[in-house]
Coordinates of C-alpha atoms in Angstrom, one line a residue:
X1 CA -0.1 -0.1 0.0
X2 CA 1.4 3.3 -1.0
X3 CA 2.1 6.1 1.4
X4 CA -0.7 8.4 0.2
X5 CA -3.3 5.8 0.6
X6 CA -2.2 5.0 4.2
X7 CA -2.4 8.7 5.0
X8 CA -5.8 8.9 3.5
X9 CA -7.0 6.0 5.6
X10 CA -5.6 7.4 8.7
X11 CA -7.2 10.9 8.2
X12 CA -10.4 9.2 7.4
X13 CA -10.3 7.0 10.7
X14 CA -9.4 10.1 12.7
X15 CA -12.4 12.1 11.3
X16 CA -14.7 9.2 11.9
X17 CA -13.5 8.7 15.6
X18 CA -13.7 12.4 16.4
X19 CA -17.3 12.6 14.8
X20 CA -18.4 9.6 16.9
X21 CA -17.1 11.2 20.0
X22 CA -18.9 14.5 19.4
X23 CA -22.1 12.9 18.6
X24 CA -22.1 10.7 21.6
X25 CA -21.4 13.7 23.8
X26 CA -24.3 15.6 22.0
X27 CA -26.7 12.7 22.5
X28 CA -25.9 12.4 26.2
X29 CA -26.5 16.1 26.8
X30 CA -29.8 16.0 24.8
X31 CA -31.1 13.1 27.0
X32 CA -30.2 15.1 30.2
X33 CA -31.7 18.2 28.9
X34 CA -35.5 17.9 29.6
X35 CA -36.4 14.3 28.9
X36 CA -38.7 12.5 31.2
X37 CA -40.1 9.0 31.2
X38 CA -43.4 7.9 32.8
X39 CA -44.7 4.3 32.9
X40 CA -48.4 5.4 32.7
X41 CA -50.3 8.6 32.1
X42 CA -53.9 9.9 31.7
X43 CA -55.0 12.8 29.5
X44 CA -58.7 13.6 29.1
X45 CA -60.1 14.5 25.7
X46 CA -62.8 17.2 25.9
X47 CA -65.1 16.9 22.8
X48 CA -62.3 16.1 20.5
X49 CA -59.9 18.5 21.9
X50 CA -57.1 17.1 24.3
X51 CA -56.6 18.6 27.7
X52 CA -53.4 20.7 28.1
X53 CA -52.8 18.7 31.5
X54 CA -51.8 15.3 32.1
X55 CA -51.5 13.0 35.2
X56 CA -48.7 10.5 35.2
X57 CA -47.3 7.7 37.5
X58 CA -43.8 5.9 37.6
X59 CA -42.0 8.9 36.3
X60 CA -38.2 9.4 36.1
X61 CA -37.8 13.4 36.1
X62 CA -34.9 15.3 34.7
X63 CA -32.5 17.0 37.2
X64 CA -32.5 20.4 35.7
X65 CA -35.4 22.9 35.2
X66 CA -36.2 23.5 31.5
X67 CA -38.7 25.6 29.5
X68 CA -40.1 22.6 27.7
X69 CA -40.0 18.9 28.6
X70 CA -40.3 15.8 26.4
X71 CA -42.3 13.2 28.2
X72 CA -41.8 9.7 26.8
X73 CA -45.0 7.7 28.0
X74 CA -45.2 3.9 27.9
X75 CA -49.1 3.8 28.3
X76 CA -51.2 6.9 27.7
X77 CA -54.8 6.5 28.5
X78 CA -57.2 9.1 26.9
X79 CA -60.9 9.0 28.2
X80 CA -63.1 10.8 25.5
X81 CA -65.7 12.9 27.4
X82 CA -69.0 13.7 25.9
X83 CA -69.2 17.0 27.7
X84 CA -66.8 19.7 29.0
X85 CA -67.6 18.8 32.6
X86 CA -65.3 16.5 34.6
X87 CA -68.3 14.4 35.9
X88 CA -69.8 14.0 32.4
X89 CA -70.2 10.8 30.5
X90 CA -67.2 9.2 28.9
X91 CA -68.0 8.0 25.5
X92 CA -65.0 5.7 25.0
X93 CA -61.3 5.3 26.3
X94 CA -58.3 5.0 24.0
X95 CA -55.2 3.4 25.1
X96 CA -52.0 4.4 23.2
X97 CA -48.4 3.0 23.6
X98 CA -45.1 4.5 23.3
X99 CA -46.0 8.2 22.9
X100 CA -44.0 11.3 23.5
X101 CA -45.8 14.6 24.6
X102 CA -44.2 18.0 25.2
X103 CA -45.1 19.9 28.3
X104 CA -44.2 23.2 29.8
X105 CA -43.8 22.1 33.4
X106 CA -44.9 19.8 36.1
X107 CA -45.7 19.5 39.8
X108 CA -45.2 16.2 41.7
X109 CA -46.6 14.8 45.0
X110 CA -46.7 11.3 46.4
X111 CA -45.5 9.6 43.3
X112 CA -47.9 11.4 41.0
X113 CA -46.8 13.9 38.5
X114 CA -49.1 16.5 37.1
X115 CA -47.8 17.9 33.8
X116 CA -49.2 21.2 32.6
X117 CA -49.0 23.2 29.3
X118 CA -48.9 19.9 27.2
X119 CA -49.0 20.5 23.3
X120 CA -51.9 18.5 21.6
X121 CA -50.6 16.0 19.3

């Protein structure tokens, strides 16, 4: 193998290694920057419009405060209400799996996390 070809392979390997290291660092930062995971959540649907609030259980919350959070949910239950009242009739209930919802913030108490300012999908 001639010297030019060896140098070309060496430069390619160095660039690939550096790019992998940088991408790995960025991915770790993105995961720590506002991602949360919840086992189960419930978000009511009021006459075809999803609520901006969501109640979740079994959540791992990020350590830092953010403007927006990405909440990854294993099981999202959406009861579809026939009226705009909490004690109104529920037409049907949908169970969705592996969903991601963006929310502005949360409060937590006794293992229950109340997410607010959630964007409809």
